[in-house]
Coordinates of C-alpha atoms in Angstrom, one line a residue:
Chain A
M252 CA -55.6 7.0 39.7
D253 CA -53.8 7.5 36.5
Q254 CA -50.8 3.8 36.4
K255 CA -47.6 5.9 35.5
E256 CA -45.6 3.2 33.0
I257 CA -42.2 2.5 34.3
V258 CA -39.2 0.0 33.0
L259 CA -37.5 -2.4 35.0
G260 CA -33.6 -1.6 34.6
I261 CA -31.2 -4.4 35.4
D262 CA -27.1 -4.0 35.3
I263 CA -25.9 -7.7 35.9
G264 CA -22.1 -6.5 36.9
G265 CA -19.3 -9.1 38.7
T266 CA -19.8 -9.0 42.0
S267 CA -23.3 -7.4 41.9
T268 CA -26.2 -6.3 40.4
K269 CA -27.9 -3.6 40.3
Y270 CA -31.5 -2.9 39.4
G271 CA -34.3 -0.1 39.4
F272 CA -37.6 1.3 37.9
V273 CA -37.1 4.4 35.9
D274 CA -40.7 6.5 34.2
K275 CA -40.3 7.1 30.1
N276 CA -38.2 10.2 31.2
G277 CA -35.3 8.8 33.6
N278 CA -36.2 9.1 36.6
L279 CA -35.3 6.5 39.1
L280 CA -38.0 6.2 41.1
A281 CA -36.8 2.6 43.3
E282 CA -33.7 0.9 42.7
G283 CA -32.1 -2.2 44.9
E284 CA -28.1 -3.9 44.6
M285 CA -27.7 -8.1 45.2
L286 CA -25.1 -9.9 45.2
T287 CA -24.7 -11.4 41.4
E288 CA -23.3 -14.8 42.8
A289 CA -22.4 -16.1 39.7
H290 CA -20.5 -19.0 40.7
R291 CA -23.7 -20.2 41.7
P292 CA -25.9 -21.1 38.5
S293 CA -28.5 -19.2 36.7
D294 CA -31.5 -20.3 36.8
E295 CA -30.6 -19.1 41.2
F296 CA -29.1 -15.9 39.7
F297 CA -33.1 -15.6 38.3
G298 CA -34.5 -16.5 40.8
R299 CA -33.7 -13.9 43.9
L300 CA -33.8 -10.7 40.9
H301 CA -37.3 -12.2 40.3
I302 CA -37.9 -12.5 43.9
E303 CA -36.7 -9.1 44.9
A304 CA -38.1 -7.0 42.4
E305 CA -41.3 -8.1 43.0
N306 CA -40.5 -6.9 46.7
L307 CA -39.6 -3.7 45.5
F308 CA -42.8 -3.1 43.3
S309 CA -44.6 -3.8 46.3
S310 CA -42.9 -1.5 48.3
R311 CA -44.1 1.6 46.5
Q312 CA -46.8 3.3 47.5
E313 CA -48.0 5.4 44.0
S314 CA -49.9 3.5 41.1
L315 CA -47.4 1.8 38.8
K316 CA -47.4 -0.5 35.2
L317 CA -44.4 -2.5 34.5
I318 CA -44.8 -2.3 30.7
G319 CA -40.8 -3.2 29.9
I320 CA -38.0 -4.7 31.2
G321 CA -34.2 -3.8 29.7
L322 CA -30.5 -5.6 30.8
G323 CA -27.1 -5.0 30.9
A324 CA -24.6 -7.5 31.0
P325 CA -21.3 -8.7 29.9
N326 CA -21.0 -10.0 26.6
G327 CA -25.0 -9.6 26.6
N328 CA -26.8 -10.5 23.0
Y329 CA -29.3 -7.9 21.4
Y330 CA -30.9 -10.7 18.8
K331 CA -30.6 -13.8 21.0
G332 CA -31.0 -12.3 24.3
T333 CA -28.4 -14.2 26.0
I334 CA -25.4 -14.2 28.1
E335 CA -22.9 -16.1 26.2
Q336 CA -19.0 -16.5 27.7
P337 CA -19.6 -13.4 29.7
P338 CA -15.3 -12.6 30.0
N339 CA -16.1 -11.5 34.7
L340 CA -19.3 -14.6 34.7
S341 CA -19.1 -18.3 35.5
W342 CA -22.0 -18.7 33.7
K343 CA -20.5 -20.1 29.8
Y344 CA -24.2 -19.3 27.9
V345 CA -27.7 -17.8 30.1
D346 CA -30.8 -17.8 27.5
V347 CA -31.8 -14.8 29.5
V348 CA -35.2 -13.5 28.1
A349 CA -36.5 -17.0 28.1
T350 CA -35.5 -17.5 32.1
L351 CA -37.6 -14.1 32.6
R352 CA -40.5 -15.3 30.6
S353 CA -41.1 -18.2 32.8
W354 CA -42.4 -15.0 35.1
Y355 CA -43.0 -11.7 32.5
S356 CA -45.0 -11.9 29.6
I357 CA -44.3 -7.9 28.8
P358 CA -41.5 -6.9 26.1
I359 CA -37.8 -8.2 27.8
A360 CA -34.6 -6.9 25.8
L361 CA -31.1 -7.6 27.6
T362 CA -27.8 -5.8 25.4
N363 CA -24.1 -5.9 26.7
D364 CA -23.0 -2.8 29.0
A365 CA -21.5 -0.3 27.1
N366 CA -24.1 -1.1 24.5
A367 CA -27.2 -0.7 27.5
A368 CA -24.6 2.5 28.4
A369 CA -24.8 4.5 25.1
L370 CA -28.9 4.6 24.9
G371 CA -28.9 5.0 28.4
E372 CA -27.0 8.9 26.9
M373 CA -29.0 9.1 24.7
L374 CA -32.2 9.0 25.3
F375 CA -31.5 10.7 29.3
G376 CA -27.9 12.0 29.3
A377 CA -25.2 14.2 27.3
A378 CA -25.8 12.6 23.7
K379 CA -29.6 13.7 23.7
G380 CA -31.0 14.1 20.4
M381 CA -27.6 12.9 18.6
K382 CA -28.1 10.1 16.0
D383 CA -24.1 9.4 16.0
F384 CA -21.6 9.2 19.2
I385 CA -19.8 6.9 20.8
V386 CA -19.9 6.2 24.5
I387 CA -15.9 4.7 25.1
T388 CA -16.6 3.2 28.4
L389 CA -13.4 2.9 30.9
G390 CA -13.6 0.8 33.5
T391 CA -11.7 -2.3 33.9
G392 CA -12.0 -3.0 30.4
L393 CA -12.8 -1.0 27.5
G394 CA -16.2 -1.5 26.8
S395 CA -18.2 0.8 23.5
G396 CA -21.8 1.7 22.4
I397 CA -21.5 2.9 18.7
V398 CA -25.0 4.4 17.3
A399 CA -24.5 6.0 14.2
N400 CA -28.4 7.0 11.8
G401 CA -29.7 7.4 15.6
E402 CA -29.5 3.2 15.6
L403 CA -27.0 0.8 18.1
I404 CA -24.8 -0.2 16.0
Y405 CA -25.0 -4.5 17.0
G406 CA -23.7 -6.2 13.4
H407 CA -24.7 -8.7 12.5
D408 CA -24.0 -11.7 15.3
G409 CA -24.9 -8.7 17.7
F410 CA -21.4 -8.4 19.3
A411 CA -20.4 -5.1 18.3
G412 CA -18.9 -2.7 19.0
E413 CA -15.6 -3.8 20.3
I414 CA -13.0 -1.3 20.1
G415 CA -11.7 -1.9 23.2
H416 CA -10.4 -5.0 20.9
T417 CA -9.3 -3.0 18.5
I418 CA -5.0 -3.7 18.2
V419 CA -3.3 -0.4 19.0
D420 CA 0.2 -2.5 18.4
P421 CA -0.6 -6.3 17.1
N422 CA 3.3 -6.9 19.1
G423 CA 2.3 -4.3 22.7
R424 CA 0.6 -6.0 25.1
Q425 CA -0.6 -8.9 26.5
C426 CA -3.8 -9.7 26.9
G427 CA -7.1 -10.8 28.9
C428 CA -8.3 -11.9 25.5
G429 CA -5.2 -14.2 23.9
R430 CA -4.3 -11.4 21.5
R431 CA -1.7 -8.9 21.6
G432 CA -2.0 -4.5 21.6
C433 CA -5.8 -4.3 22.4
L434 CA -6.7 -0.8 22.9
E435 CA -8.5 -1.9 26.4
T436 CA -4.8 -3.0 27.7
Y437 CA -3.6 0.9 27.3
A438 CA -6.9 2.6 27.9
S439 CA -9.0 1.4 30.8
A440 CA -8.0 1.2 34.4
S441 CA -5.7 -2.2 34.7
G442 CA -4.2 -0.6 31.5
I443 CA -3.0 3.0 33.3
R444 CA -1.9 0.7 35.6
R445 CA 0.7 -0.9 33.1
T446 CA 1.6 1.8 32.1
V447 CA 2.3 3.4 35.7
E448 CA 4.9 -0.3 35.7
E449 CA 6.3 0.6 33.2
L450 CA 7.0 3.8 33.8
L451 CA 8.2 2.8 37.8
K452 CA 11.5 0.7 35.4
K453 CA 12.7 3.8 34.7
P454 CA 14.7 5.4 37.2
T455 CA 13.0 8.6 36.1
P456 CA 11.1 11.1 36.3
P457 CA 9.9 11.0 40.6
S458 CA 7.2 10.0 41.8
E459 CA 4.8 9.3 45.1
L460 CA 3.8 6.3 43.7
R461 CA 7.6 5.0 43.9
Q462 CA 6.9 4.7 47.7
I463 CA 4.3 2.8 47.9
N464 CA 3.3 -1.0 47.5
F465 CA 2.8 -1.6 43.7
E466 CA -0.6 -3.8 45.5
Q467 CA -1.5 -0.3 45.8
V468 CA -1.5 1.2 43.1
T469 CA -5.0 1.5 41.6
S470 CA -6.5 3.8 38.7
K471 CA -7.6 6.5 41.7
R472 CA -4.5 5.9 43.3
I473 CA -2.7 7.0 40.1
F474 CA -5.6 10.6 39.4
E475 CA -5.1 11.1 43.3
A476 CA -0.9 11.4 42.9
A477 CA -1.6 13.3 39.1
Q478 CA -3.7 15.6 41.3
R479 CA -0.4 16.4 43.9
G480 CA 1.7 17.3 40.1
D481 CA 3.0 14.0 40.5
A482 CA 4.9 13.9 37.5
L483 CA 4.8 10.2 36.7
A484 CA 1.1 10.1 36.4
L485 CA 0.9 12.9 34.8
E486 CA 3.5 11.4 31.8
A487 CA 0.9 7.5 32.6
F488 CA -2.3 9.7 32.3
D489 CA -0.4 11.3 29.0
I490 CA 0.9 8.0 27.2
T491 CA -2.7 6.9 28.1
G492 CA -4.1 9.3 26.6
R493 CA -2.5 9.3 23.4
Y494 CA -3.5 5.5 22.7
L495 CA -6.9 6.3 23.7
G496 CA -6.3 9.5 21.3
L497 CA -4.8 7.8 18.4
K498 CA -8.2 5.1 18.5
L499 CA -10.7 7.7 19.0
A500 CA -9.2 9.5 15.7
D501 CA -9.5 5.8 13.9
S502 CA -13.0 5.6 15.1
I503 CA -14.2 8.8 14.1
A504 CA -12.6 7.9 10.3
Y505 CA -15.3 4.9 10.8
T506 CA -18.5 6.4 12.0
S507 CA -18.1 10.3 11.9
P508 CA -19.8 10.5 15.3
E509 CA -20.9 14.6 16.8
A510 CA -19.2 13.6 20.1
I511 CA -17.5 10.4 21.7
I512 CA -18.7 10.5 25.3
L513 CA -16.1 9.2 28.6
F514 CA -17.8 7.2 30.6
G515 CA -16.3 4.3 33.9
G516 CA -14.1 5.1 36.9
L517 CA -11.5 6.5 34.4
A518 CA -13.0 9.2 33.1
A519 CA -13.9 10.4 36.0
A520 CA -10.5 11.8 36.4
G521 CA -11.5 14.3 34.7
D522 CA -9.0 16.8 32.4
Y523 CA -6.2 14.8 33.3
I524 CA -7.5 12.7 30.9
F525 CA -9.6 14.3 28.1
S526 CA -7.4 16.7 28.2
P527 CA -4.1 14.6 26.7
T528 CA -7.7 12.6 25.2
K529 CA -8.4 15.3 23.2
K530 CA -4.8 16.5 21.9
Y531 CA -3.5 13.4 21.3
M532 CA -7.2 13.0 18.9
E533 CA -7.2 15.8 16.9
E534 CA -3.3 15.2 16.1
Y535 CA -4.2 12.1 15.3
L536 CA -7.2 12.7 13.1
F537 CA -8.0 12.9 9.1
N538 CA -8.3 16.5 8.0
I539 CA -11.7 17.0 7.9
F540 CA -12.4 16.3 10.5
K541 CA -10.6 18.2 13.1
N542 CA -12.0 20.7 14.7
K543 CA -15.5 18.6 14.5
V544 CA -16.0 16.1 17.8
K545 CA -16.5 16.5 20.9
L546 CA -15.2 14.6 23.1
L547 CA -17.8 14.5 26.5
P548 CA -17.9 13.0 29.9
S549 CA -20.7 11.3 30.4
S550 CA -24.5 13.0 32.1
L551 CA -26.5 10.1 33.8
P552 CA -25.8 10.0 37.1
K553 CA -22.8 8.2 38.5
G554 CA -24.1 5.9 40.5
N555 CA -27.2 4.8 38.0
A556 CA -25.9 4.8 34.7
A557 CA -26.1 2.1 34.1
I558 CA -29.9 0.7 35.6
L559 CA -30.7 4.2 33.2
G560 CA -28.7 2.2 30.5
A561 CA -30.0 -1.0 30.9
A562 CA -34.0 0.3 31.1
A563 CA -32.8 3.3 28.1
L564 CA -32.8 0.1 25.9
M565 CA -36.5 -0.6 26.4
W566 CA -37.8 2.4 26.4
K567 CA -35.7 2.9 23.4
Q568 CA -38.1 0.0 22.2
L569 CA -41.2 1.7 23.7
L570 CA -41.5 4.7 22.6
K571 CA -40.2 3.3 19.1
L572 CA -37.8 6.2 19.0
Chain B
M220 CA -46.9 2.0 -23.8
D221 CA -45.7 1.5 -20.8
Q222 CA -42.8 4.2 -20.0
K223 CA -39.7 2.0 -17.8
E224 CA -38.7 3.7 -15.4
I225 CA -35.0 4.9 -15.4
V226 CA -32.2 6.2 -12.8
L227 CA -29.1 8.4 -14.2
G228 CA -26.6 6.7 -12.2
I229 CA -22.8 9.2 -13.1
D230 CA -19.4 8.0 -11.1
I231 CA -17.3 11.4 -11.4
G232 CA -13.9 9.8 -11.6
G233 CA -10.3 12.1 -11.6
T234 CA -9.7 11.5 -15.4
S235 CA -13.0 10.3 -16.8
T236 CA -16.6 11.0 -16.0
K237 CA -18.8 7.6 -17.1
Y238 CA -22.9 7.9 -16.5
G239 CA -26.1 5.8 -17.2
F240 CA -29.4 5.0 -17.5
V241 CA -29.7 2.1 -14.8
D242 CA -33.8 0.8 -14.7
K243 CA -34.4 -1.3 -10.7
N244 CA -32.6 -4.5 -11.8
G245 CA -29.1 -2.8 -12.1
N246 CA -30.2 -3.7 -15.6
L247 CA -27.5 -1.1 -17.6
L248 CA -29.4 0.4 -20.6
A249 CA -27.6 3.2 -21.4
E250 CA -24.3 4.0 -21.2
G251 CA -21.7 6.8 -21.8
E252 CA -18.1 8.6 -20.7
M253 CA -16.1 11.4 -21.2
L254 CA -13.4 13.9 -19.8
T255 CA -13.9 15.3 -16.1
E256 CA -11.5 17.8 -17.3
A257 CA -11.6 19.3 -13.8
H258 CA -8.6 22.1 -14.1
R259 CA -11.4 24.0 -16.2
P260 CA -14.7 25.4 -13.8
S261 CA -17.5 22.6 -12.6
D262 CA -20.0 24.4 -14.2
E263 CA -18.8 24.4 -17.5
F264 CA -18.5 19.7 -16.9
F265 CA -22.1 19.6 -15.4
G266 CA -23.3 21.3 -18.8
R267 CA -21.7 19.5 -20.9
L268 CA -22.7 16.4 -18.8
H269 CA -26.1 17.6 -18.5
I270 CA -26.0 17.7 -22.8
E271 CA -23.9 14.1 -23.3
A272 CA -27.0 12.6 -20.9
E273 CA -29.8 14.3 -22.6
N274 CA -28.6 13.1 -25.6
L275 CA -28.2 8.9 -25.0
F276 CA -31.8 9.8 -23.6
S277 CA -33.1 10.9 -26.7
S278 CA -30.9 8.0 -28.6
R279 CA -32.7 5.1 -26.8
Q280 CA -35.7 3.6 -29.0
E281 CA -38.1 2.7 -25.8
S282 CA -40.5 4.8 -24.0
L283 CA -37.9 5.5 -20.7
K284 CA -38.4 7.5 -18.0
L285 CA -36.6 9.6 -15.9
I286 CA -37.5 9.5 -12.6
G287 CA -33.9 10.2 -10.0
I288 CA -30.3 11.4 -10.3
G289 CA -27.7 9.4 -8.4
L290 CA -24.1 10.7 -8.3
G291 CA -20.4 9.0 -6.7
A292 CA -18.3 11.4 -6.1
P293 CA -14.4 12.2 -4.5
N294 CA -15.2 13.8 -1.2
G295 CA -18.9 13.7 -2.1
N296 CA -20.9 14.6 0.2
Y297 CA -23.9 13.7 1.4
Y298 CA -26.5 15.3 3.1
K299 CA -25.0 19.0 1.3
G300 CA -24.7 17.3 -2.5
T301 CA -21.7 18.9 -1.9
I302 CA -18.5 18.0 -3.6
E303 CA -15.9 19.3 -1.0
Q304 CA -11.8 19.4 -1.2
P305 CA -12.3 15.9 -3.8
P306 CA -8.4 15.0 -4.0
N307 CA -7.9 14.4 -7.0
L308 CA -10.0 17.8 -8.7
S309 CA -8.9 21.0 -8.7
W310 CA -12.8 22.2 -7.5
K311 CA -12.9 22.9 -4.1
Y312 CA -16.4 23.5 -3.9
V313 CA -18.9 23.1 -6.4
D314 CA -22.5 22.0 -5.0
V315 CA -23.9 19.5 -7.1
V316 CA -27.9 19.4 -7.0
A317 CA -28.1 23.1 -6.8
T318 CA -26.2 22.9 -9.6
L319 CA -28.8 19.9 -11.7
R320 CA -31.6 22.1 -10.4
S321 CA -30.8 24.2 -13.3
W322 CA -31.9 21.0 -15.3
Y323 CA -33.9 18.4 -12.8
S324 CA -36.7 19.0 -11.1
I325 CA -36.3 15.2 -10.1
P326 CA -34.3 13.7 -7.0
I327 CA -30.5 13.7 -6.6
A328 CA -28.7 12.7 -4.8
L329 CA -24.8 12.2 -4.1
T330 CA -22.4 10.4 -1.9
N331 CA -18.4 9.6 -2.7
D332 CA -17.3 6.7 -4.6
A333 CA -17.0 3.4 -2.1
N334 CA -20.2 4.8 -0.7
A335 CA -21.5 4.2 -3.9
A336 CA -19.6 0.9 -4.4
A337 CA -21.1 0.0 -1.5
L338 CA -24.8 0.2 -2.1
G339 CA -24.6 -0.8 -5.9
E340 CA -23.1 -4.2 -3.9
M341 CA -26.0 -3.8 -1.5
L342 CA -28.6 -3.5 -4.4
F343 CA -27.3 -5.3 -7.1
G344 CA -24.6 -7.0 -6.3
A345 CA -22.3 -9.2 -3.8
A346 CA -24.3 -8.1 -0.7
K347 CA -27.5 -8.4 -1.6
G348 CA -29.7 -8.8 1.5
M349 CA -27.7 -8.5 3.9
K350 CA -28.2 -5.2 6.7
D351 CA -24.0 -5.8 7.8
F352 CA -21.2 -5.3 6.0
I353 CA -18.3 -3.5 4.6
V354 CA -17.2 -2.8 0.8
I355 CA -13.2 -1.7 0.4
T356 CA -12.3 -0.3 -3.0
L357 CA -8.7 -0.7 -3.6
G358 CA -7.5 1.3 -6.0
T359 CA -5.2 4.2 -6.2
G360 CA -6.3 5.0 -2.9
L361 CA -9.2 3.2 -0.3
G362 CA -12.2 4.1 0.1
S363 CA -14.8 2.7 2.2
G364 CA -18.6 2.3 2.4
I365 CA -19.8 1.1 5.8
V366 CA -23.0 -0.1 5.6
A367 CA -25.4 -1.4 9.3
N368 CA -28.3 -2.3 9.8
G369 CA -29.4 -1.8 6.5
E370 CA -28.5 1.0 5.9
L371 CA -25.0 3.0 5.1
I372 CA -23.6 5.2 8.1
Y373 CA -22.1 8.9 7.1
G374 CA -21.9 9.9 10.5
H375 CA -22.6 13.4 11.6
D376 CA -21.1 15.3 8.6
G377 CA -21.7 13.2 5.7
F378 CA -18.3 11.9 5.4
A379 CA -18.3 8.7 7.9
G380 CA -16.8 5.6 6.3
E381 CA -12.6 6.6 5.9
I382 CA -11.0 3.3 6.8
G383 CA -7.9 3.7 4.2
H384 CA -7.7 7.0 6.3
T385 CA -7.2 5.2 9.9
I386 CA -4.0 4.8 11.1
V387 CA -1.9 1.5 10.8
D388 CA 1.4 2.9 12.4
P389 CA 1.2 6.8 13.3
N390 CA 5.3 6.7 12.3
G391 CA 4.6 5.3 9.0
R392 CA 4.4 5.6 6.0
Q393 CA 3.8 9.7 4.9
C394 CA 0.7 9.6 3.9
G395 CA -1.2 12.2 0.8
C396 CA -2.5 13.5 3.9
G397 CA 0.2 14.6 5.5
R398 CA -0.3 12.0 8.5
R399 CA 2.0 9.2 8.7
G400 CA 1.0 5.3 8.5
C401 CA -2.2 5.3 7.2
L402 CA -4.1 2.1 5.8
E403 CA -4.6 3.6 2.1
T404 CA -0.4 4.2 2.0
Y405 CA 0.3 0.2 2.9
A406 CA -3.2 -1.4 0.7
S407 CA -4.0 -0.1 -2.9
A408 CA -2.5 0.0 -6.1
S409 CA 0.1 2.7 -4.5
G410 CA 0.7 1.0 -0.6
I411 CA 1.8 -2.4 -2.8
R412 CA 4.1 -0.2 -4.9
R413 CA 5.7 1.0 -2.0
T414 CA 6.4 -2.2 -0.3
V415 CA 7.8 -3.1 -3.1
E416 CA 10.3 -0.7 -3.8
E417 CA 11.7 -1.3 0.2
L418 CA 11.6 -4.8 -0.6
L419 CA 13.7 -4.2 -4.0
K420 CA 16.0 -2.7 -1.5
K421 CA 16.9 -5.3 0.2
P422 CA 19.4 -8.1 -1.2
T423 CA 16.9 -10.6 -2.0
P424 CA 15.0 -12.3 -2.9
P425 CA 15.2 -12.4 -6.8
S426 CA 12.6 -10.8 -8.3
E427 CA 11.4 -11.1 -12.3
L428 CA 10.6 -6.8 -10.7
R429 CA 14.8 -6.0 -10.7
Q430 CA 15.4 -6.1 -14.0
I431 CA 13.2 -2.7 -15.2
N432 CA 12.8 0.5 -14.4
F433 CA 10.7 1.4 -11.2
E434 CA 8.4 3.5 -13.7
Q435 CA 7.0 0.0 -14.8
V436 CA 6.6 -1.0 -11.6
T437 CA 2.5 -1.1 -11.6
S438 CA 0.5 -2.9 -9.0
K439 CA -1.0 -6.0 -12.0
R440 CA 2.8 -5.5 -13.3
I441 CA 3.6 -7.3 -9.1
F442 CA 0.3 -9.3 -9.7
E443 CA 1.7 -10.9 -13.2
A444 CA 5.0 -11.4 -11.2
A445 CA 3.0 -13.2 -8.4
Q446 CA 1.1 -15.1 -11.1
R447 CA 4.4 -16.7 -11.9
G448 CA 6.2 -17.2 -8.8
D449 CA 8.0 -14.0 -8.1
A450 CA 9.2 -14.3 -4.6
L451 CA 9.5 -10.6 -4.0
A452 CA 6.4 -10.4 -5.7
L453 CA 4.0 -12.2 -3.6
E454 CA 6.6 -11.1 0.0
A455 CA 4.0 -8.1 -1.7
F456 CA 0.7 -9.3 -1.3
D457 CA 2.4 -10.7 2.3
I458 CA 2.9 -7.6 2.8
T459 CA -0.3 -6.2 1.5
G460 CA -3.0 -9.0 3.1
R461 CA -0.9 -8.5 6.3
Y462 CA -1.7 -4.8 6.8
L463 CA -5.3 -5.1 5.1
G464 CA -5.9 -8.0 7.6
L465 CA -5.5 -5.9 10.7
K466 CA -7.1 -3.6 10.1
L467 CA -9.7 -5.3 8.7
A468 CA -10.2 -6.9 11.8
D469 CA -10.6 -3.8 13.6
S470 CA -13.0 -2.6 10.7
I471 CA -15.0 -6.1 12.6
A472 CA -14.7 -5.5 16.2
Y473 CA -16.5 -1.7 15.1
T474 CA -19.7 -2.9 13.1
S475 CA -19.4 -6.9 13.6
P476 CA -20.4 -7.5 9.7
E477 CA -21.8 -10.1 7.3
A478 CA -18.9 -9.7 4.7
I479 CA -16.5 -7.5 4.3
I480 CA -16.5 -7.2 -0.2
L481 CA -13.2 -6.0 -1.9
F482 CA -13.4 -4.5 -4.7
G483 CA -11.5 -2.2 -7.1
G484 CA -8.4 -2.5 -8.8
L485 CA -5.5 -4.5 -6.6
A486 CA -8.8 -6.9 -5.0
A487 CA -8.6 -8.3 -9.6
A488 CA -5.0 -9.7 -8.1
G489 CA -7.8 -12.7 -6.6
D490 CA -6.7 -14.7 -5.0
Y491 CA -3.0 -12.9 -4.8
I492 CA -4.7 -10.6 -2.0
F493 CA -7.3 -12.5 -0.5
S494 CA -5.5 -15.5 1.6
P495 CA -2.9 -12.9 2.7
T496 CA -6.0 -10.5 3.9
K497 CA -7.8 -13.9 5.5
K498 CA -5.3 -14.9 7.0
Y499 CA -4.1 -12.2 9.0
M500 CA -7.9 -11.3 9.3
E501 CA -8.5 -14.2 11.6
E502 CA -5.3 -14.0 13.2
Y503 CA -5.3 -10.5 14.3
L504 CA -9.6 -11.1 15.1
F505 CA -11.2 -11.4 18.6
N506 CA -12.3 -14.4 19.2
I507 CA -15.8 -13.7 19.2
F508 CA -15.9 -13.0 15.4
K509 CA -13.4 -14.9 14.5
N510 CA -14.4 -17.1 11.2
K511 CA -17.5 -16.1 11.0
V512 CA -16.9 -12.7 8.4
K513 CA -16.8 -13.2 4.4
L514 CA -14.5 -11.7 2.2
L515 CA -15.7 -11.8 -1.5
P516 CA -15.1 -10.1 -4.5
S517 CA -17.5 -7.3 -5.9
S518 CA -20.4 -9.3 -8.5
L519 CA -20.8 -6.0 -9.7
P520 CA -19.7 -6.6 -14.1
K521 CA -16.3 -4.5 -13.6
G522 CA -16.6 -1.9 -16.1
N523 CA -20.0 -0.7 -15.0
A524 CA -20.0 -1.0 -11.2
A525 CA -19.5 2.7 -10.4
I526 CA -22.6 3.4 -12.6
L527 CA -24.3 0.8 -10.9
G528 CA -23.3 2.8 -7.1
A529 CA -24.3 5.4 -8.2
A530 CA -27.5 4.7 -9.3
A531 CA -28.3 2.7 -6.1
L532 CA -27.5 5.4 -4.5
M533 CA -31.0 6.9 -5.9
W534 CA -33.1 3.8 -6.1
K535 CA -32.4 3.2 -2.7
Q536 CA -34.7 6.1 -2.2
L537 CA -36.7 5.7 -4.4
L538 CA -37.8 2.0 -3.2
K539 CA -37.4 2.8 0.3
L540 CA -35.3 0.0 0.9

């Protein structure tokens, strides 16, 4: 019987880690999830991950051949195969590839989660066939993966593509990175929440969000209010789109992409975020780029996108795409 | 006798056009210059250029073999081989490669002047051996060429690398492109002149630039004043470096280059522009990039840099670098 070649895709998150087996067409054949428990040593985590992946592999009926492993992780470094100073994990420095080498002698590659998302879109999603595009992940923060000339831009040190930490206003909002005015303090799930917080301090407009405790004001709650026509929620989306559109206009001046793909929790707000972002992006765009660049939603299945992205990193390498 | 292979490098400027024969090591064997006269039809210009280049070629004693032509021109498009809506030329649209095809059946390639400068630095200058770097040309405007993964980023439409038109402040200075607050309205020869104009409106600091007609205040004159310790001129360089440093910090977040190379008239001010730019760039940098990125001057011979850059575009293609 012919063996089906598969790649193990692993997405390491602050709370939980997802993993699964993905074939070269982007079919997810089996998947699992486990707690990351990053307060415990990283060796323990990878030991558990190895056992879980082996169990998942054995549980399959068909004849599979594991030919590579791809990982997405916060601050994952492609060149070194390491995780360094990850923002949401208490590990300081983990040599991920070396650790996995104790069990696997197949190719292993690692990058950060936004880069993995970009490769996922390129191989299996909205950027199929594109050579120049940018993926923006709008989660708690703002991550990005930039593809130019058909290649992900890793940069000299492996950490390229930090659009969330380009500066909107050097005197602006305090960012977790220690500086002020980073794009992710405005355009992200936490950014829109801060915008609502500022709007709530003013006497108008009226809003259902004034009736609840601010603790309960999540980006999802803001979206729901906007759907009901809430003026303040709509204004918050407009402001978020303005900052994002302004900086995406800069992004286009850098790499002149065919498309920018928005991904992640805040992107799920659909037109409420796409429409103002597109409007301001075009308004702030240098003439030669106007009305050329598509603003697209991700087309990867929502729950599996991160696994598919991690697997795509390895498939791109194996298929020499 | 062995023939020496050479490339014809052509730099089309608003006022004059320089051209020369360049070998694969970046030696300029012969050169010429002619007026562009862009108020006359472009066909006339290329006709003259062809005759001048042929004459220069015939004038050489050694046995040369012309194997390619590279051109740098304002708004030169690499993919299409065209010049489109060039800012300082009255031609609207010129199919440069098709025009030259009337006389030459060798490879011909065209890009914009800043991209050509970047390739010149990569093959023959300060970026030799680098795979990730950015060249910023500080002339009347601000041009840029971005190299990542060893390849120039042309983008989907061939117009990538417009860092001069990223936005410092959407309510800022009026730019020639019709928008407000573009980086080149601050960081360029004309930008520093505008900064001085603003500073002169204030009663302090004292300055020798207050004694002359503003018409005579050129970036060179500001540099000379700074060399004599003029407080206002020094403040103008500090402000220019602050805006440039702020946006270079953004640039690094995009492509994480090994070096940024400053080139062109304003870069000739040396430490007066490098020192504040470096200071603010580091100040505004995202932590993971701090103290990693070199800020370097061009190392191409000043008068020939543009010809060498244009020739490098073709040599890179011919040598498959």
